[in-house]
Amino acid sequence: MAPLPKAQSSTLLAIQKALETGHDDWESVGVPAGDIGVECDRAIWLAFRRASAPEFIDWRKRRIFERGNIEEERLLELLRSVGCEVWGEQERVRAAGGHLRGKIDGRVLGLLEAPKTEHVVECKSAKQEIFRKVAKDGVKVGKPEHYATFQFYMHGLGIDRVYYMMSNKNDEDLHLERVEYDVEFAIRAVARIERIINMPEPPIRLCKKRDDFRGQFCRQAAVCWGEEMPRAHCRTCIHATPLMTGNAAWDCARWQQPLTLDEQAAGCPAHLFIPSTLAGLEMVSADQDAETITYRRPDGELWTDGATTA
């Protein structure tokens, strides 16, 4: 006789469901500061264009995010406990026409190493493997993604020091590090993101093969390699353009009007995919009057993108 399956707690199942419902799948308005350190330009572009489906935040991930927020508060309280003045939590930083955006964890004055120097505070927690690398080599080598993010914050706020705080999730050990503003690094990083934002088509991919280890956890991989179609909305349409006028603005050339966030998400019947986002499809013809583009699929079947509009 087969063993009976272990009974699951009804309360636990209800908690899991509650954590997964009633929340929107979060998508950044533009390029989040945390993506500055992403190595692949194409991945940043596809994420900015919202080509892939939003990430589903299951109950485990939501608790992980909540734990990160809790740990941030704990680290800031440690600074206050030794007499430091902490303020500016969640202060916004913007660049590249408002499309590059982030929020700092805080500002601090009164550090014992430099009591009169204002620092941006960056709070992180990590599992032991990552923590040990950062503690040994410093954040620039041990966690370059974090280094790129807070260099942008210093650049945007005009502050030349950051106080980087990382806690070890395994044993509560702490790594505290003062890092200087690297003006050349920051300018290049912001210029790179602005260049990617202004590209009308996706840049070449970093990975040369689908099974490249660098793309194992890339959320854009399925769209990037043509395994899934991009989402059909304004940001994947040939008519839409991000503007550098501020406040993360977008414009539609087809209707000659600015686009709100809701309009961008909804799209319209005149939507035409940016051809180079359709990996694996071969463009056959385009009918300007009918506003359609015809492609050939890998199996030889023809598919026509676009719809007749008034």
PDB file of C-alpha atoms in Angstrom:
ATOM      1  CA  MET A   1       0.000   0.000   0.000  1.00  0.00           C
ATOM      2  CA  ALA A   2       1.317   3.418  -0.965  1.00  0.00           C
ATOM      3  CA  PRO A   3       2.096   5.678   1.995  1.00  0.00           C
ATOM      4  CA  LEU A   4      -0.361   8.479   2.663  1.00  0.00           C
ATOM      5  CA  PRO A   5       0.931  11.926   1.683  1.00  0.00           C
ATOM      6  CA  LYS A   6       1.890  14.169   4.544  1.00  0.00           C
ATOM      7  CA  ALA A   7      -0.989  16.447   5.479  1.00  0.00           C
ATOM      8  CA  GLN A   8      -0.431  20.133   4.758  1.00  0.00           C
ATOM      9  CA  SER A   9      -1.390  22.789   7.253  1.00  0.00           C
ATOM     10  CA  SER A  10      -4.518  24.638   6.172  1.00  0.00           C
ATOM     11  CA  THR A  11      -3.275  27.697   8.008  1.00  0.00           C
ATOM     12  CA  LEU A  12       0.059  27.602   6.187  1.00  0.00           C
ATOM     13  CA  LEU A  13      -1.684  27.293   2.825  1.00  0.00           C
ATOM     14  CA  ALA A  14      -3.901  30.263   3.700  1.00  0.00           C
ATOM     15  CA  ILE A  15      -0.862  32.341   4.706  1.00  0.00           C
ATOM     16  CA  GLN A  16       0.898  31.482   1.456  1.00  0.00           C
ATOM     17  CA  LYS A  17      -2.176  32.463  -0.556  1.00  0.00           C
ATOM     18  CA  ALA A  18      -2.516  35.740   1.351  1.00  0.00           C
ATOM     19  CA  LEU A  19       1.118  36.592   0.620  1.00  0.00           C
ATOM     20  CA  GLU A  20       0.616  35.961  -3.096  1.00  0.00           C
ATOM     21  CA  THR A  21      -2.675  37.824  -3.569  1.00  0.00           C
ATOM     22  CA  GLY A  22      -3.617  41.442  -3.257  1.00  0.00           C
ATOM     23  CA  HIS A  23      -0.241  42.615  -4.552  1.00  0.00           C
ATOM     24  CA  ASP A  24       0.665  43.977  -7.979  1.00  0.00           C
ATOM     25  CA  ASP A  25       3.552  42.375  -9.834  1.00  0.00           C
ATOM     26  CA  TRP A  26       6.016  45.232  -9.521  1.00  0.00           C
ATOM     27  CA  GLU A  27       7.658  46.769 -12.591  1.00  0.00           C
ATOM     28  CA  SER A  28       9.898  49.798 -12.546  1.00  0.00           C
ATOM     29  CA  VAL A  29       8.779  52.914 -14.386  1.00  0.00           C
ATOM     30  CA  GLY A  30      12.219  53.007 -15.999  1.00  0.00           C
ATOM     31  CA  VAL A  31      15.608  51.433 -15.398  1.00  0.00           C
ATOM     32  CA  PRO A  32      15.972  50.742 -11.654  1.00  0.00           C
ATOM     33  CA  ALA A  33      19.256  51.780 -10.086  1.00  0.00           C
ATOM     34  CA  GLY A  34      19.872  48.159  -9.142  1.00  0.00           C
ATOM     35  CA  ASP A  35      20.160  47.280 -12.846  1.00  0.00           C
ATOM     36  CA  ILE A  36      23.069  49.653 -13.525  1.00  0.00           C
ATOM     37  CA  GLY A  37      25.488  46.852 -12.778  1.00  0.00           C
ATOM     38  CA  VAL A  38      23.797  44.341 -15.100  1.00  0.00           C
ATOM     39  CA  GLU A  39      26.443  43.232 -17.559  1.00  0.00           C
ATOM     40  CA  CYS A  40      24.245  42.724 -20.643  1.00  0.00           C
ATOM     41  CA  ASP A  41      23.001  45.857 -22.452  1.00  0.00           C
ATOM     42  CA  ARG A  42      20.314  43.818 -24.196  1.00  0.00           C
ATOM     43  CA  ALA A  43      18.880  42.545 -20.909  1.00  0.00           C
ATOM     44  CA  ILE A  44      18.617  46.127 -19.607  1.00  0.00           C
ATOM     45  CA  TRP A  45      16.937  47.264 -22.847  1.00  0.00           C
ATOM     46  CA  LEU A  46      14.388  44.437 -22.874  1.00  0.00           C
ATOM     47  CA  ALA A  47      13.561  45.022 -19.204  1.00  0.00           C
ATOM     48  CA  PHE A  48      13.180  48.776 -19.825  1.00  0.00           C
ATOM     49  CA  ARG A  49      10.843  48.003 -22.723  1.00  0.00           C
ATOM     50  CA  ARG A  50       8.924  45.551 -20.533  1.00  0.00           C
ATOM     51  CA  ALA A  51       9.264  42.877 -23.183  1.00  0.00           C
ATOM     52  CA  SER A  52       8.913  39.929 -20.803  1.00  0.00           C
ATOM     53  CA  ALA A  53       6.014  39.126 -18.504  1.00  0.00           C
ATOM     54  CA  PRO A  54       6.270  40.688 -15.033  1.00  0.00           C
ATOM     55  CA  GLU A  55       7.986  38.528 -12.468  1.00  0.00           C
ATOM     56  CA  PHE A  56       5.560  36.583 -10.311  1.00  0.00           C
ATOM     57  CA  ILE A  57       6.406  37.184  -6.661  1.00  0.00           C
ATOM     58  CA  ASP A  58       5.568  33.982  -4.815  1.00  0.00           C
ATOM     59  CA  TRP A  59       5.136  33.858  -1.067  1.00  0.00           C
ATOM     60  CA  ARG A  60       8.758  32.923  -0.419  1.00  0.00           C
ATOM     61  CA  LYS A  61      10.124  35.822  -2.491  1.00  0.00           C
ATOM     62  CA  ARG A  62       7.750  38.250  -0.838  1.00  0.00           C
ATOM     63  CA  ARG A  63       9.009  37.211   2.600  1.00  0.00           C
ATOM     64  CA  ILE A  64      12.595  37.546   1.381  1.00  0.00           C
ATOM     65  CA  PHE A  65      11.859  41.103   0.213  1.00  0.00           C
ATOM     66  CA  GLU A  66      10.180  41.908   3.517  1.00  0.00           C
ATOM     67  CA  ARG A  67      13.177  40.536   5.410  1.00  0.00           C
ATOM     68  CA  GLY A  68      15.430  42.825   3.365  1.00  0.00           C
ATOM     69  CA  ASN A  69      13.335  45.837   4.375  1.00  0.00           C
ATOM     70  CA  ILE A  70      13.444  44.775   8.015  1.00  0.00           C
ATOM     71  CA  GLU A  71      17.219  44.327   7.888  1.00  0.00           C
ATOM     72  CA  GLU A  72      17.621  47.774   6.351  1.00  0.00           C
ATOM     73  CA  GLU A  73      15.866  49.310   9.336  1.00  0.00           C
ATOM     74  CA  ARG A  74      18.005  47.257  11.728  1.00  0.00           C
ATOM     75  CA  LEU A  75      21.215  48.487  10.115  1.00  0.00           C
ATOM     76  CA  LEU A  76      20.117  52.119  10.219  1.00  0.00           C
ATOM     77  CA  GLU A  77      19.219  51.698  13.903  1.00  0.00           C
ATOM     78  CA  LEU A  78      22.764  50.463  14.564  1.00  0.00           C
ATOM     79  CA  LEU A  79      24.064  53.807  13.301  1.00  0.00           C
ATOM     80  CA  ARG A  80      21.632  55.705  15.500  1.00  0.00           C
ATOM     81  CA  SER A  81      22.655  53.584  18.485  1.00  0.00           C
ATOM     82  CA  VAL A  82      26.196  55.005  18.348  1.00  0.00           C
ATOM     83  CA  GLY A  83      25.050  58.611  18.058  1.00  0.00           C
ATOM     84  CA  CYS A  84      24.915  59.049  14.268  1.00  0.00           C
ATOM     85  CA  GLU A  85      22.270  61.249  12.689  1.00  0.00           C
ATOM     86  CA  VAL A  86      20.347  59.318  10.013  1.00  0.00           C
ATOM     87  CA  TRP A  87      17.778  60.799   7.642  1.00  0.00           C
ATOM     88  CA  GLY A  88      16.691  60.800   3.990  1.00  0.00           C
ATOM     89  CA  GLU A  89      15.303  57.264   3.896  1.00  0.00           C
ATOM     90  CA  GLN A  90      13.861  56.446   0.438  1.00  0.00           C
ATOM     91  CA  GLU A  91      14.985  59.763  -1.041  1.00  0.00           C
ATOM     92  CA  ARG A  92      14.667  59.606  -4.822  1.00  0.00           C
ATOM     93  CA  VAL A  93      17.524  59.868  -7.308  1.00  0.00           C
ATOM     94  CA  ARG A  94      16.849  60.391 -11.016  1.00  0.00           C
ATOM     95  CA  ALA A  95      18.865  60.671 -14.257  1.00  0.00           C
ATOM     96  CA  ALA A  96      18.537  60.080 -18.012  1.00  0.00           C
ATOM     97  CA  GLY A  97      15.345  62.070 -18.388  1.00  0.00           C
ATOM     98  CA  GLY A  98      13.889  60.463 -15.266  1.00  0.00           C
ATOM     99  CA  HIS A  99      14.102  56.959 -16.780  1.00  0.00           C
ATOM    100  CA  LEU A 100      17.023  55.931 -14.553  1.00  0.00           C
ATOM    101  CA  ARG A 101      15.700  55.954 -11.011  1.00  0.00           C
ATOM    102  CA  GLY A 102      16.282  54.695  -7.517  1.00  0.00           C
ATOM    103  CA  LYS A 103      15.856  55.401  -3.813  1.00  0.00           C
ATOM    104  CA  ILE A 104      18.628  55.605  -1.254  1.00  0.00           C
ATOM    105  CA  ASP A 105      18.465  53.826   2.085  1.00  0.00           C
ATOM    106  CA  GLY A 106      19.437  57.025   3.868  1.00  0.00           C
ATOM    107  CA  ARG A 107      22.030  59.664   4.687  1.00  0.00           C
ATOM    108  CA  VAL A 108      24.248  59.771   7.753  1.00  0.00           C
ATOM    109  CA  LEU A 109      26.367  62.250   9.709  1.00  0.00           C
ATOM    110  CA  GLY A 110      28.561  61.541  12.705  1.00  0.00           C
ATOM    111  CA  LEU A 111      30.420  58.401  11.692  1.00  0.00           C
ATOM    112  CA  LEU A 112      33.340  57.975  14.066  1.00  0.00           C
ATOM    113  CA  GLU A 113      35.773  57.684  11.149  1.00  0.00           C
ATOM    114  CA  ALA A 114      34.602  60.991   9.619  1.00  0.00           C
ATOM    115  CA  PRO A 115      32.121  62.772  11.928  1.00  0.00           C
ATOM    116  CA  LYS A 116      31.700  65.884   9.762  1.00  0.00           C
ATOM    117  CA  THR A 117      31.353  64.125   6.394  1.00  0.00           C
ATOM    118  CA  GLU A 118      27.904  63.324   5.037  1.00  0.00           C
ATOM    119  CA  HIS A 119      27.564  59.839   3.576  1.00  0.00           C
ATOM    120  CA  VAL A 120      24.912  58.069   1.553  1.00  0.00           C
ATOM    121  CA  VAL A 121      23.981  54.854   3.379  1.00  0.00           C
ATOM    122  CA  GLU A 122      23.549  51.619   1.438  1.00  0.00           C
ATOM    123  CA  CYS A 123      22.182  48.657   3.428  1.00  0.00           C
ATOM    124  CA  LYS A 124      22.335  45.058   2.230  1.00  0.00           C
ATOM    125  CA  SER A 125      22.136  41.533   3.595  1.00  0.00           C
ATOM    126  CA  ALA A 126      23.589  38.438   1.958  1.00  0.00           C
ATOM    127  CA  LYS A 127      24.115  34.751   2.436  1.00  0.00           C
ATOM    128  CA  GLN A 128      27.461  33.668   3.823  1.00  0.00           C
ATOM    129  CA  GLU A 129      29.196  32.940   0.514  1.00  0.00           C
ATOM    130  CA  ILE A 130      28.602  36.450  -0.814  1.00  0.00           C
ATOM    131  CA  PHE A 131      29.229  38.110   2.530  1.00  0.00           C
ATOM    132  CA  ARG A 132      32.636  36.491   2.887  1.00  0.00           C
ATOM    133  CA  LYS A 133      33.683  37.613  -0.582  1.00  0.00           C
ATOM    134  CA  VAL A 134      32.625  41.202   0.115  1.00  0.00           C
ATOM    135  CA  ALA A 135      34.315  41.177   3.532  1.00  0.00           C
ATOM    136  CA  LYS A 136      37.532  39.833   1.984  1.00  0.00           C
ATOM    137  CA  ASP A 137      37.740  41.851  -1.231  1.00  0.00           C
ATOM    138  CA  GLY A 138      35.525  44.888  -0.609  1.00  0.00           C
ATOM    139  CA  VAL A 139      32.237  45.716  -2.304  1.00  0.00           C
ATOM    140  CA  LYS A 140      33.772  46.863  -5.602  1.00  0.00           C
ATOM    141  CA  VAL A 141      35.165  43.385  -6.237  1.00  0.00           C
ATOM    142  CA  GLY A 142      32.874  41.279  -4.075  1.00  0.00           C
ATOM    143  CA  LYS A 143      29.555  42.740  -5.218  1.00  0.00           C
ATOM    144  CA  PRO A 144      30.102  45.073  -8.203  1.00  0.00           C
ATOM    145  CA  GLU A 145      26.339  45.433  -8.781  1.00  0.00           C
ATOM    146  CA  HIS A 146      25.995  47.174  -5.422  1.00  0.00           C
ATOM    147  CA  TYR A 147      29.049  49.316  -6.156  1.00  0.00           C
ATOM    148  CA  ALA A 148      27.507  50.524  -9.434  1.00  0.00           C
ATOM    149  CA  THR A 149      24.199  51.347  -7.754  1.00  0.00           C
ATOM    150  CA  PHE A 150      25.572  53.523  -4.978  1.00  0.00           C
ATOM    151  CA  GLN A 151      28.021  55.274  -7.305  1.00  0.00           C
ATOM    152  CA  PHE A 152      24.930  56.466  -9.186  1.00  0.00           C
ATOM    153  CA  TYR A 153      23.384  57.634  -5.924  1.00  0.00           C
ATOM    154  CA  MET A 154      26.457  59.676  -4.998  1.00  0.00           C
ATOM    155  CA  HIS A 155      26.580  61.082  -8.527  1.00  0.00           C
ATOM    156  CA  GLY A 156      22.917  62.097  -8.476  1.00  0.00           C
ATOM    157  CA  LEU A 157      22.998  63.626  -4.994  1.00  0.00           C
ATOM    158  CA  GLY A 158      26.368  65.367  -5.204  1.00  0.00           C
ATOM    159  CA  ILE A 159      27.771  63.431  -2.212  1.00  0.00           C
ATOM    160  CA  ASP A 160      31.278  61.990  -2.392  1.00  0.00           C
ATOM    161  CA  ARG A 161      31.123  59.204   0.206  1.00  0.00           C
ATOM    162  CA  VAL A 162      28.944  56.162   0.818  1.00  0.00           C
ATOM    163  CA  TYR A 163      28.707  54.047   3.966  1.00  0.00           C
ATOM    164  CA  TYR A 164      28.075  50.494   2.790  1.00  0.00           C
ATOM    165  CA  MET A 165      26.606  48.135   5.379  1.00  0.00           C
ATOM    166  CA  MET A 166      26.173  44.413   4.767  1.00  0.00           C
ATOM    167  CA  SER A 167      24.929  41.828   7.249  1.00  0.00           C
ATOM    168  CA  ASN A 168      25.504  38.084   7.058  1.00  0.00           C
ATOM    169  CA  LYS A 169      22.176  36.228   6.986  1.00  0.00           C
ATOM    170  CA  ASN A 170      23.793  33.124   8.458  1.00  0.00           C
ATOM    171  CA  ASP A 171      25.490  34.465  11.578  1.00  0.00           C
ATOM    172  CA  GLU A 172      24.622  38.199  11.843  1.00  0.00           C
ATOM    173  CA  ASP A 173      28.219  39.256  11.151  1.00  0.00           C
ATOM    174  CA  LEU A 174      28.634  42.784   9.807  1.00  0.00           C
ATOM    175  CA  HIS A 175      30.761  44.335   7.068  1.00  0.00           C
ATOM    176  CA  LEU A 176      30.982  48.145   7.140  1.00  0.00           C
ATOM    177  CA  GLU A 177      32.886  50.004   4.441  1.00  0.00           C
ATOM    178  CA  ARG A 178      33.393  53.628   3.448  1.00  0.00           C
ATOM    179  CA  VAL A 179      33.678  54.070  -0.324  1.00  0.00           C
ATOM    180  CA  GLU A 180      34.654  57.175  -2.281  1.00  0.00           C
ATOM    181  CA  TYR A 181      32.756  58.631  -5.195  1.00  0.00           C
ATOM    182  CA  ASP A 182      34.344  57.535  -8.480  1.00  0.00           C
ATOM    183  CA  VAL A 183      33.328  60.319 -10.847  1.00  0.00           C
ATOM    184  CA  GLU A 184      34.605  58.647 -14.026  1.00  0.00           C
ATOM    185  CA  PHE A 185      32.903  55.358 -13.184  1.00  0.00           C
ATOM    186  CA  ALA A 186      29.612  57.068 -12.343  1.00  0.00           C
ATOM    187  CA  ILE A 187      29.564  59.258 -15.465  1.00  0.00           C
ATOM    188  CA  ARG A 188      30.289  56.260 -17.690  1.00  0.00           C
ATOM    189  CA  ALA A 189      27.613  54.186 -15.951  1.00  0.00           C
ATOM    190  CA  VAL A 190      24.910  56.841 -16.351  1.00  0.00           C
ATOM    191  CA  ALA A 191      25.958  57.527 -19.954  1.00  0.00           C
ATOM    192  CA  ARG A 192      25.714  53.810 -20.724  1.00  0.00           C
ATOM    193  CA  ILE A 193      22.155  53.579 -19.367  1.00  0.00           C
ATOM    194  CA  GLU A 194      21.132  56.716 -21.268  1.00  0.00           C
ATOM    195  CA  ARG A 195      22.564  55.228 -24.457  1.00  0.00           C
ATOM    196  CA  ILE A 196      20.614  51.993 -23.919  1.00  0.00           C
ATOM    197  CA  ILE A 197      17.396  53.875 -23.191  1.00  0.00           C
ATOM    198  CA  ASN A 198      17.717  55.849 -26.431  1.00  0.00           C
ATOM    199  CA  MET A 199      18.330  52.788 -28.612  1.00  0.00           C
ATOM    200  CA  PRO A 200      15.327  52.228 -30.938  1.00  0.00           C
ATOM    201  CA  GLU A 201      16.247  48.533 -31.228  1.00  0.00           C
ATOM    202  CA  PRO A 202      17.735  46.035 -28.774  1.00  0.00           C
ATOM    203  CA  PRO A 203      21.543  45.871 -28.652  1.00  0.00           C
ATOM    204  CA  ILE A 204      23.356  42.610 -29.305  1.00  0.00           C
ATOM    205  CA  ARG A 205      23.172  39.994 -26.581  1.00  0.00           C
ATOM    206  CA  LEU A 206      26.079  39.292 -24.282  1.00  0.00           C
ATOM    207  CA  CYS A 207      25.611  35.513 -24.383  1.00  0.00           C
ATOM    208  CA  LYS A 208      26.705  33.771 -27.563  1.00  0.00           C
ATOM    209  CA  LYS A 209      24.861  30.547 -26.730  1.00  0.00           C
ATOM    210  CA  ARG A 210      21.498  29.871 -25.103  1.00  0.00           C
ATOM    211  CA  ASP A 211      23.114  27.780 -22.361  1.00  0.00           C
ATOM    212  CA  ASP A 212      25.732  30.407 -21.489  1.00  0.00           C
ATOM    213  CA  PHE A 213      26.054  30.403 -17.694  1.00  0.00           C
ATOM    214  CA  ARG A 214      25.784  34.213 -17.635  1.00  0.00           C
ATOM    215  CA  GLY A 215      22.187  33.962 -18.872  1.00  0.00           C
ATOM    216  CA  GLN A 216      20.995  31.213 -16.568  1.00  0.00           C
ATOM    217  CA  PHE A 217      18.956  33.536 -14.375  1.00  0.00           C
ATOM    218  CA  CYS A 218      18.150  36.259 -16.935  1.00  0.00           C
ATOM    219  CA  ARG A 219      14.443  37.042 -16.893  1.00  0.00           C
ATOM    220  CA  GLN A 220      14.659  38.281 -20.475  1.00  0.00           C
ATOM    221  CA  ALA A 221      16.164  35.078 -21.889  1.00  0.00           C
ATOM    222  CA  ALA A 222      12.998  33.522 -23.359  1.00  0.00           C
ATOM    223  CA  VAL A 223      12.089  36.691 -25.294  1.00  0.00           C
ATOM    224  CA  CYS A 224      15.721  37.426 -26.122  1.00  0.00           C
ATOM    225  CA  TRP A 225      16.158  34.035 -27.852  1.00  0.00           C
ATOM    226  CA  GLY A 226      12.733  33.979 -29.520  1.00  0.00           C
ATOM    227  CA  GLU A 227      11.232  31.254 -27.336  1.00  0.00           C
ATOM    228  CA  GLU A 228       8.434  33.624 -26.304  1.00  0.00           C
ATOM    229  CA  MET A 229       6.856  36.612 -28.022  1.00  0.00           C
ATOM    230  CA  PRO A 230       7.358  40.006 -26.393  1.00  0.00           C
ATOM    231  CA  ARG A 231       4.340  41.550 -24.725  1.00  0.00           C
ATOM    232  CA  ALA A 232       2.261  43.723 -27.047  1.00  0.00           C
ATOM    233  CA  HIS A 233       2.075  47.236 -25.590  1.00  0.00           C
ATOM    234  CA  CYS A 234       3.509  50.670 -26.308  1.00  0.00           C
ATOM    235  CA  ARG A 235       7.056  50.007 -25.132  1.00  0.00           C
ATOM    236  CA  THR A 236       7.502  47.156 -27.628  1.00  0.00           C
ATOM    237  CA  CYS A 237       5.949  49.178 -30.466  1.00  0.00           C
ATOM    238  CA  ILE A 238       7.879  50.886 -33.268  1.00  0.00           C
ATOM    239  CA  HIS A 239       5.833  54.070 -32.770  1.00  0.00           C
ATOM    240  CA  ALA A 240       6.826  54.733 -29.133  1.00  0.00           C
ATOM    241  CA  THR A 241       9.907  56.666 -28.029  1.00  0.00           C
ATOM    242  CA  PRO A 242      11.251  57.471 -24.549  1.00  0.00           C
ATOM    243  CA  LEU A 243      11.874  61.197 -24.140  1.00  0.00           C
ATOM    244  CA  MET A 244      14.706  62.894 -22.273  1.00  0.00           C
ATOM    245  CA  THR A 245      12.534  65.811 -21.140  1.00  0.00           C
ATOM    246  CA  GLY A 246      12.191  64.592 -17.551  1.00  0.00           C
ATOM    247  CA  ASN A 247       9.705  62.573 -15.502  1.00  0.00           C
ATOM    248  CA  ALA A 248      10.273  59.394 -17.554  1.00  0.00           C
ATOM    249  CA  ALA A 249       8.118  60.633 -20.445  1.00  0.00           C
ATOM    250  CA  TRP A 250       7.167  58.626 -23.555  1.00  0.00           C
ATOM    251  CA  ASP A 251       5.714  59.762 -26.884  1.00  0.00           C
ATOM    252  CA  CYS A 252       3.713  58.003 -29.621  1.00  0.00           C
ATOM    253  CA  ALA A 253       4.539  59.011 -33.205  1.00  0.00           C
ATOM    254  CA  ARG A 254       1.502  57.164 -34.595  1.00  0.00           C
ATOM    255  CA  TRP A 255      -1.013  59.213 -32.619  1.00  0.00           C
ATOM    256  CA  GLN A 256       1.317  62.187 -32.034  1.00  0.00           C
ATOM    257  CA  GLN A 257       0.672  62.373 -28.309  1.00  0.00           C
ATOM    258  CA  PRO A 258       2.399  61.727 -24.984  1.00  0.00           C
ATOM    259  CA  LEU A 259       1.747  58.393 -23.301  1.00  0.00           C
ATOM    260  CA  THR A 260       0.730  57.884 -19.691  1.00  0.00           C
ATOM    261  CA  LEU A 261       1.856  54.755 -17.839  1.00  0.00           C
ATOM    262  CA  ASP A 262      -1.641  53.277 -18.153  1.00  0.00           C
ATOM    263  CA  GLU A 263      -1.687  53.984 -21.893  1.00  0.00           C
ATOM    264  CA  GLN A 264       1.731  52.413 -22.300  1.00  0.00           C
ATOM    265  CA  ALA A 265       0.539  49.233 -20.596  1.00  0.00           C
ATOM    266  CA  ALA A 266      -2.696  49.059 -22.594  1.00  0.00           C
ATOM    267  CA  GLY A 267      -1.239  49.622 -26.062  1.00  0.00           C
ATOM    268  CA  CYS A 268      -3.582  50.129 -29.015  1.00  0.00           C
ATOM    269  CA  PRO A 269      -4.793  48.377 -32.210  1.00  0.00           C
ATOM    270  CA  ALA A 270      -2.050  50.120 -34.228  1.00  0.00           C
ATOM    271  CA  HIS A 271       0.675  48.289 -32.297  1.00  0.00           C
ATOM    272  CA  LEU A 272       3.565  46.974 -34.389  1.00  0.00           C
ATOM    273  CA  PHE A 273       6.375  45.058 -32.743  1.00  0.00           C
ATOM    274  CA  ILE A 274       9.880  46.460 -33.074  1.00  0.00           C
ATOM    275  CA  PRO A 275      11.039  43.906 -35.691  1.00  0.00           C
ATOM    276  CA  SER A 276      14.363  43.088 -34.031  1.00  0.00           C
ATOM    277  CA  THR A 277      12.574  42.047 -30.830  1.00  0.00           C
ATOM    278  CA  LEU A 278      11.061  39.110 -32.724  1.00  0.00           C
ATOM    279  CA  ALA A 279      14.085  36.823 -32.549  1.00  0.00           C
ATOM    280  CA  GLY A 280      13.829  33.896 -34.953  1.00  0.00           C
ATOM    281  CA  LEU A 281      11.357  35.558 -37.308  1.00  0.00           C
ATOM    282  CA  GLU A 282      12.387  36.763 -40.770  1.00  0.00           C
ATOM    283  CA  MET A 283      10.810  39.945 -42.093  1.00  0.00           C
ATOM    284  CA  VAL A 284       9.287  39.323 -45.518  1.00  0.00           C
ATOM    285  CA  SER A 285       7.463  42.549 -46.377  1.00  0.00           C
ATOM    286  CA  ALA A 286       5.927  45.706 -44.958  1.00  0.00           C
ATOM    287  CA  ASP A 287       2.785  47.494 -46.125  1.00  0.00           C
ATOM    288  CA  GLN A 288       2.984  51.124 -45.086  1.00  0.00           C
ATOM    289  CA  ASP A 289      -0.617  51.924 -46.105  1.00  0.00           C
ATOM    290  CA  ALA A 290      -2.095  48.955 -44.252  1.00  0.00           C
ATOM    291  CA  GLU A 291       0.368  49.422 -41.369  1.00  0.00           C
ATOM    292  CA  THR A 292       1.364  45.767 -41.343  1.00  0.00           C
ATOM    293  CA  ILE A 293       4.619  43.803 -41.358  1.00  0.00           C
ATOM    294  CA  THR A 294       4.765  40.205 -42.548  1.00  0.00           C
ATOM    295  CA  TYR A 295       7.233  37.694 -41.133  1.00  0.00           C
ATOM    296  CA  ARG A 296       8.214  34.116 -41.866  1.00  0.00           C
ATOM    297  CA  ARG A 297       8.364  31.764 -38.891  1.00  0.00           C
ATOM    298  CA  PRO A 298      11.104  29.116 -38.597  1.00  0.00           C
ATOM    299  CA  ASP A 299       8.610  26.496 -39.882  1.00  0.00           C
ATOM    300  CA  GLY A 300       7.977  28.552 -43.041  1.00  0.00           C
ATOM    301  CA  GLU A 301       4.521  29.808 -42.031  1.00  0.00           C
ATOM    302  CA  LEU A 302       3.811  33.494 -42.683  1.00  0.00           C
ATOM    303  CA  TRP A 303       2.515  35.762 -39.932  1.00  0.00           C
ATOM    304  CA  THR A 304       1.356  39.364 -40.345  1.00  0.00           C
ATOM    305  CA  ASP A 305       1.746  41.823 -37.520  1.00  0.00           C
ATOM    306  CA  GLY A 306      -0.494  44.861 -37.290  1.00  0.00           C
ATOM    307  CA  ALA A 307      -4.135  45.826 -37.714  1.00  0.00           C
ATOM    308  CA  THR A 308      -6.056  48.302 -39.835  1.00  0.00           C
ATOM    309  CA  THR A 309      -6.988  51.424 -37.882  1.00  0.00           C
ATOM    310  CA  ALA A 310      -9.233  54.346 -38.611  1.00  0.00           C
TER     311      ALA A 310
END
